[in-house]
Coordinates of C-alpha atoms in Angstrom, one line a residue:
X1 CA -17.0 -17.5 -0.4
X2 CA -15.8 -18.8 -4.0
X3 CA -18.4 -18.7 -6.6
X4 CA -17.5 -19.5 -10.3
X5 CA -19.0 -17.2 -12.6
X6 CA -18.9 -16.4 -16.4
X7 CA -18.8 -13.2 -16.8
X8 CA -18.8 -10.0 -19.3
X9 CA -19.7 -5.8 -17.6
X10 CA -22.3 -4.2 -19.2
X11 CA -22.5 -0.8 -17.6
X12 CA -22.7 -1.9 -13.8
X13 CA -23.8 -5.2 -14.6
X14 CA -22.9 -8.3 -15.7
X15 CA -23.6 -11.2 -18.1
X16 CA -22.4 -14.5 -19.4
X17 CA -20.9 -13.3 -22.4
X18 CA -16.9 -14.1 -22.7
X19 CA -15.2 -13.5 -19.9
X20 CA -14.7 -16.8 -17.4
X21 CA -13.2 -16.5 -13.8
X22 CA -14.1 -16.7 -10.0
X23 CA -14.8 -14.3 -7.6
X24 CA -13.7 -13.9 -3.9
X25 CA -14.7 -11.8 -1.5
X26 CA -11.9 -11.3 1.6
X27 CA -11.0 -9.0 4.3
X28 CA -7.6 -7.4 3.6
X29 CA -6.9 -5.9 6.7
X30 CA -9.2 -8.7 9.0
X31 CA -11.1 -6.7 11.4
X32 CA -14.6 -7.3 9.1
X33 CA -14.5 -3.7 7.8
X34 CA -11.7 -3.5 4.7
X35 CA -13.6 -5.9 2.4
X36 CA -12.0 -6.6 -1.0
X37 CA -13.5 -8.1 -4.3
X38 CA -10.7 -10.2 -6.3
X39 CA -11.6 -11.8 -9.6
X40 CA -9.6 -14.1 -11.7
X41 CA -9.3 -15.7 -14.8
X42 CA -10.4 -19.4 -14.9
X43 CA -6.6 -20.3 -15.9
X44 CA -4.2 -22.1 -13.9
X45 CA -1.0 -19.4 -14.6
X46 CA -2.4 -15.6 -13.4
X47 CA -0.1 -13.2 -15.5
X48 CA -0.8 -10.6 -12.8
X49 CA -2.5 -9.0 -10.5
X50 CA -4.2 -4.9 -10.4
X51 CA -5.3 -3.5 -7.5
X52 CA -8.7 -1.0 -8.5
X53 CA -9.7 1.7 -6.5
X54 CA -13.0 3.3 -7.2
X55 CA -13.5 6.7 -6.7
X56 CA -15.9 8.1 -3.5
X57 CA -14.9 12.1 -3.6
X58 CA -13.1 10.7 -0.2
X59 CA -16.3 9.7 1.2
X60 CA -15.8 6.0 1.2
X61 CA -16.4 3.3 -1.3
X62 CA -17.6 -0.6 -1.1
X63 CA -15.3 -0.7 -4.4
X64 CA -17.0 -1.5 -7.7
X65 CA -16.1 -4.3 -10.7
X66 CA -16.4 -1.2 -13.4
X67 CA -13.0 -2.8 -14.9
X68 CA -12.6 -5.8 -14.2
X69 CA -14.0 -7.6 -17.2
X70 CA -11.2 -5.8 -19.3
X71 CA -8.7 -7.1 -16.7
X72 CA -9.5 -10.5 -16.7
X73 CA -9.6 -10.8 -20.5
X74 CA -5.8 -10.0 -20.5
X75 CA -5.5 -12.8 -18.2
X76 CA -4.6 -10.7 -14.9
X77 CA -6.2 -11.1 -11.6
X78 CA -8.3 -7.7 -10.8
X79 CA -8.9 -6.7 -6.8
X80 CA -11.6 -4.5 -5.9
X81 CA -11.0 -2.8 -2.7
X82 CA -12.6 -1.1 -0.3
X83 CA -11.7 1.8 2.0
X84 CA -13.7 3.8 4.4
X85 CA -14.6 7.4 5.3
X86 CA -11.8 9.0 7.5
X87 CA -9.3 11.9 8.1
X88 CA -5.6 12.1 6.6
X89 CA -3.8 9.3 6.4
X90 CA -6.7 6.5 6.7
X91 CA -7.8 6.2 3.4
X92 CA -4.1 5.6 2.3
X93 CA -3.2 3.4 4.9
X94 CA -6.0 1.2 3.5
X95 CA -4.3 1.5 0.5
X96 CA -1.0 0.6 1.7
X97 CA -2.7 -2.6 3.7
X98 CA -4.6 -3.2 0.6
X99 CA -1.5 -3.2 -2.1
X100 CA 0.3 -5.5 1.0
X101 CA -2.5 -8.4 0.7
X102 CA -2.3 -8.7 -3.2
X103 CA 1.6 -8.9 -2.5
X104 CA 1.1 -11.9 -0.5
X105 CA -1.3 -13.5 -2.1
X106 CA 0.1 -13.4 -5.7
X107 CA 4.0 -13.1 -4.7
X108 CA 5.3 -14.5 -7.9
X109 CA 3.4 -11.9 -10.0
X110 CA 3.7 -8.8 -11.0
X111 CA 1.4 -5.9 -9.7
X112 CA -0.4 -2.9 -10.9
X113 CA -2.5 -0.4 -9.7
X114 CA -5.7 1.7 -11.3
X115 CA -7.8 4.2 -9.9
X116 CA -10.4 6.9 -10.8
X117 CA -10.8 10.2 -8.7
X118 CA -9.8 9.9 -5.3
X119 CA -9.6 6.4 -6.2
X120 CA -6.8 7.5 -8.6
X121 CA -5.1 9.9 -5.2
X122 CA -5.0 6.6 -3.7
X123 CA -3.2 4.4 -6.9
X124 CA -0.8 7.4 -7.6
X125 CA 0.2 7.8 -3.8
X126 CA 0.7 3.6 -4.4
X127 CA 2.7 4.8 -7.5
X128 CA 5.1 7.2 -6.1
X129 CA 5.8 6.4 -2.2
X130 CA 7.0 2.6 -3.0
X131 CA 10.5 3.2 -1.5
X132 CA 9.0 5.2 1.7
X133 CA 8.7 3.5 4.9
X134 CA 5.2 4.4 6.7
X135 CA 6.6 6.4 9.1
X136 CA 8.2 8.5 7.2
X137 CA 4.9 9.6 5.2
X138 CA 3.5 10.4 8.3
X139 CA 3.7 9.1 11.8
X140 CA 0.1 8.3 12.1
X141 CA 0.7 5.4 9.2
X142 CA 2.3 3.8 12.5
X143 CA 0.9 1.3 13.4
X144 CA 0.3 -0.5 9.6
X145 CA -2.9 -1.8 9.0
X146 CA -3.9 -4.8 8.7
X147 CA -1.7 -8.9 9.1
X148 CA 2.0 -8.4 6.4
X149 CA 3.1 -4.8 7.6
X150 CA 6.2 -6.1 6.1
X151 CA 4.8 -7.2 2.8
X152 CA 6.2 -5.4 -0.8
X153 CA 5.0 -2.1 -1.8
X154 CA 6.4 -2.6 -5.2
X155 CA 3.9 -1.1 -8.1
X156 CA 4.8 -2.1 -11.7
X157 CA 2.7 -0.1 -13.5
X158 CA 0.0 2.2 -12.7
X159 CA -3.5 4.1 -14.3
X160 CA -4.2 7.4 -13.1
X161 CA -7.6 8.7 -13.8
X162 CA -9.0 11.8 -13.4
X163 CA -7.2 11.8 -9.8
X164 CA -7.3 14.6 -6.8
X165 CA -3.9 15.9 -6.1
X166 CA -5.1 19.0 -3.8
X167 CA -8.0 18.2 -1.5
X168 CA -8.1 21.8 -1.2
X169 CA -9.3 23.1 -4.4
X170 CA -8.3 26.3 -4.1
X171 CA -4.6 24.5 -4.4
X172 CA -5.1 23.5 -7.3
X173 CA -2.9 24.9 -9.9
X174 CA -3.9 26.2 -13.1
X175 CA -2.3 25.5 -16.6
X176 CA -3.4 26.3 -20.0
X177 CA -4.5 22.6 -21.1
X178 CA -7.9 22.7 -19.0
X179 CA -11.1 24.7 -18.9
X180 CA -10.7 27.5 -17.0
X181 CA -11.6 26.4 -13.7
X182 CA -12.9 28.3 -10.1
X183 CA -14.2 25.4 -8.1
X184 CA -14.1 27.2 -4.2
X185 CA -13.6 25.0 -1.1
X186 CA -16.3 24.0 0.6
X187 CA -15.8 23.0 4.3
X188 CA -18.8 20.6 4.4
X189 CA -17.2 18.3 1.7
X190 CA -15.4 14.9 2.2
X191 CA -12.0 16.3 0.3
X192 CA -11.9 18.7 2.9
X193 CA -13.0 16.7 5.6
X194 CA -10.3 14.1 5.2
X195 CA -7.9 16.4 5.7
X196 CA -9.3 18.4 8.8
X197 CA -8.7 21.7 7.5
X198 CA -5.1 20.9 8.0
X199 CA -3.3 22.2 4.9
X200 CA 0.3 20.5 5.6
X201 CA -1.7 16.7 5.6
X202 CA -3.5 18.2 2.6
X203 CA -0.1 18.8 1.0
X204 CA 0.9 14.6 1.8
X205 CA -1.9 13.7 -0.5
X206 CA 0.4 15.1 -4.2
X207 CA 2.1 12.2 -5.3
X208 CA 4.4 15.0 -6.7
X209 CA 5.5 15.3 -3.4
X210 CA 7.2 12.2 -3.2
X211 CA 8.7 11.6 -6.5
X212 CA 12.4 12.7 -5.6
X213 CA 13.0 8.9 -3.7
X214 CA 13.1 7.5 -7.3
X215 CA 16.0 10.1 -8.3
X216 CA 18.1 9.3 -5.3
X217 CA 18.5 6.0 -5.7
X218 CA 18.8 5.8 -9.8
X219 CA 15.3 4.9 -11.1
X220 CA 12.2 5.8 -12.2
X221 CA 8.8 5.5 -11.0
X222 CA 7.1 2.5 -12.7
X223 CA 5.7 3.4 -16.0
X224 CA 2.2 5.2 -15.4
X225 CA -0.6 6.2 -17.7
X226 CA -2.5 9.4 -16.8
X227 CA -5.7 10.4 -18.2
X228 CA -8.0 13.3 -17.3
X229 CA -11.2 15.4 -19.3
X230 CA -10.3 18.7 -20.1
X231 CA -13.7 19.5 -19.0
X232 CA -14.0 18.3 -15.5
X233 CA -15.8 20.3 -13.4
X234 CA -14.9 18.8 -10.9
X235 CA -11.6 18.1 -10.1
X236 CA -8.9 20.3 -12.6
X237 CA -6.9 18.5 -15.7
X238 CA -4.3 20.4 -14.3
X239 CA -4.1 17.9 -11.5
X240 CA -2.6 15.1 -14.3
X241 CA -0.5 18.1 -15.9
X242 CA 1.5 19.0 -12.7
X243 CA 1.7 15.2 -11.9
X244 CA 3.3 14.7 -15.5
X245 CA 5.5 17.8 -15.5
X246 CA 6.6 16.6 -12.0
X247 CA 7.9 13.5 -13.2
X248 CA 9.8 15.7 -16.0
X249 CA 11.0 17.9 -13.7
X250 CA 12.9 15.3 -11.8
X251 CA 16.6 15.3 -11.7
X252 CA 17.2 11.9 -12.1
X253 CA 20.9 11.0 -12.0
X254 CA 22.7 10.4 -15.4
X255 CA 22.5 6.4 -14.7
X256 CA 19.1 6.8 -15.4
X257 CA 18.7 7.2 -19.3
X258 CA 16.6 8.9 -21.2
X259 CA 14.8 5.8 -23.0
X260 CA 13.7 5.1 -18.9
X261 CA 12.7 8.3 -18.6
X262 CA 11.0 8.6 -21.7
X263 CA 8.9 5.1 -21.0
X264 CA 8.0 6.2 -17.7
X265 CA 4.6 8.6 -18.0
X266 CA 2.1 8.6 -20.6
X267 CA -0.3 11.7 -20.4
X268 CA -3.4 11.9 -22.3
X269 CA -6.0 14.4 -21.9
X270 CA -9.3 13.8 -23.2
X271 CA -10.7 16.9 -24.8
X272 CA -13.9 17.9 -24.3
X273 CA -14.3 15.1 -21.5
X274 CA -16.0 15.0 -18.1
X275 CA -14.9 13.6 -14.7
X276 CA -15.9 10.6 -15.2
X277 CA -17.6 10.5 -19.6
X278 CA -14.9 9.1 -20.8
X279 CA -13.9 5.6 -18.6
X280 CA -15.7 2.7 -20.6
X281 CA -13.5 3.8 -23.7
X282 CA -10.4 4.3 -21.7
X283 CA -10.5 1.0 -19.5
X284 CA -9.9 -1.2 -22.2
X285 CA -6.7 0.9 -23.1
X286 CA -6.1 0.9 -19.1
X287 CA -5.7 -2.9 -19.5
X288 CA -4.1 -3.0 -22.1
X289 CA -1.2 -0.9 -20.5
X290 CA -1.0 -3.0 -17.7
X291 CA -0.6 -6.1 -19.5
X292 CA 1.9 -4.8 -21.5
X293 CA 4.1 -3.9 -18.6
X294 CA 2.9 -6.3 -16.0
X295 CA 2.0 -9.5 -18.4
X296 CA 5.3 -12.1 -18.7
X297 CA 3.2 -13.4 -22.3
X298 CA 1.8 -9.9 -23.3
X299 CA 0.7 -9.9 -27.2
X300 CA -0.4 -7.1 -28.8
X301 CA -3.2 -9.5 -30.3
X302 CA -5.0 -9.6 -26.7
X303 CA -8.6 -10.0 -27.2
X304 CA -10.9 -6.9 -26.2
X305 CA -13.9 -7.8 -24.2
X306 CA -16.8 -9.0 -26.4
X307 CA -14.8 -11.4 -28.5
X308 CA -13.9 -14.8 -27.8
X309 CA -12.2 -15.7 -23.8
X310 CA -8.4 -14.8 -23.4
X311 CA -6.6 -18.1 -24.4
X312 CA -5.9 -18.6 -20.4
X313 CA -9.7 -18.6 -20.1
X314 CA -10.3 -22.0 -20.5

């Protein structure tokens, strides 16, 4: 299916205001049940490709377009994808297969990845395991899904958004830049489910976890933008905080220097915010970040959505 369409979100809709591009639908994985939504700019040169991952609380998601229109009006490709209800490590094997097809279908491009919620667990475990063979996540990522288990894993820059580090809540740690926050574990839901009770899968989920493979071979984790509601009720700020602090925290060796480390995660916590109040405002600024670090013709003058078509729009 390839359908040209002209195209600019309102809410969860769309229009035929600005934004020009086409729209595929594929299966990433090919079994009929990981499908994918990749829109791109009506151009003949993609600047790059992000990978969005919506968030479902770890039930599941179809995958929604919620930021693609400010994607494709910085001239990048945006892909959609799917991922189904499961227990630990499915949903991330998904995103592994996932991240694999935009590899080998733009393989001259740079990539990024975005996420909200668990959406965001799945982008930030993207982010930090890049250098980690499957098996040595877990054993059950053997086999890979879907047809390039061999494909890149390389992320080039990532959004975090309000993302679930601790499927068990009760993990969670506390820090003093969120509402105080007693969310108890309940057994019946899917961030529990996915991980069977099993506290040391539940423990593979922090990206935090896996941020030490950067130090040992002298770099950094591609630059990442982090944003979380002080507010949320219901996952903790103090999810982005630890992820932030862990990235500080990492000894990095002295090859590494500081202007690296200093470019590498940009926190901000939205005061006052919900889980979820403050995404139309901060996808534009999600874009924006990934052109600037995935884009090989990034300007600072890149037209919002709701003005005139990117220049590559044409």
């Amino acid at each position: 299916i390839f359908i040209t369409i002209w195209m600019l979100r309102i809410g969860h809709g769309w229009s035929d205001e600005g934004i020009c591009g086409s729209v595929e639908k594929v299966d990433y994985v090919g079994d009929g049940q990981h499908s994918m939504m990749i829109y791109e700019p009506n151009s003949t040169m993609i600047q790059a490709a992000v990978l969005w991952f919506e968030g479902s609380g770890w039930c599941g998601t179809n995958g929604s377009s919620d930021p693609c229109a400010e994607i494709l009006a910085q001239g990048m490709a945006c892909a959609a994808a799917s991922y189904n209800s499961g227990s630990w490590p499915s949903q991330h094997k998904e995103a592994r297969a996932a991240l694999r097809y935009i590899h080998t279908r733009y393989p001259n491009n740079k990539v990024g990845v975005l996420g909200h919620s668990s959406g965001s667990s799945l982008a930030s475990f993207l982010w930090a395991t890049e250098l980690i063979p499957d098996v040595e996540i877990d054993p059950n990522m053997i086999p890979p899904l879907g047809p390039y288990p061999s494909a890149s894993l390389k992320i080039d820059a990532a959004v975090l958004m309000s993302g679930q580090f601790h499927p068990y809540p009760i993990n969670t740690p506390p820090c003093t830049q969120a509402q105080v926050w007693n969310k108890t574990l309940d057994n019946s839901a899917c961030e529990y489910n996915y991980t069977l009770g099993n506290y040391s899968a539940a423990q593979k989920v922090n990206p935090a976890l896996y941020l030490s493979s950067f130090s040992t071979q002298a770099i950094v984790p591609a630059p990442a933008m982090i944003f979380h509601g002080t507010n949320d009720s219901l996952v903790s700020a103090c999810n982005a905080v630890e992820l932030a602090q862990a990235v500080e925290n990492t000894s990095f060796p002295s090859s590494v220097s500081s202007k690296d480390y200093n470019y590498t995660v940009h926190l901000r916590l939205i005061q006052n915010a919900s889980h979820g109040s403050y995404l139309e405002t901060a996808y534009p600024i999600a874009a924006t970040f990934l052109a600037k670090h995935l884009c090989p013709t990034f300007s600072s003058d890149a037209v919002a959505v709701g003005t005139s078509p990117h220049p590559l729009c044409k």
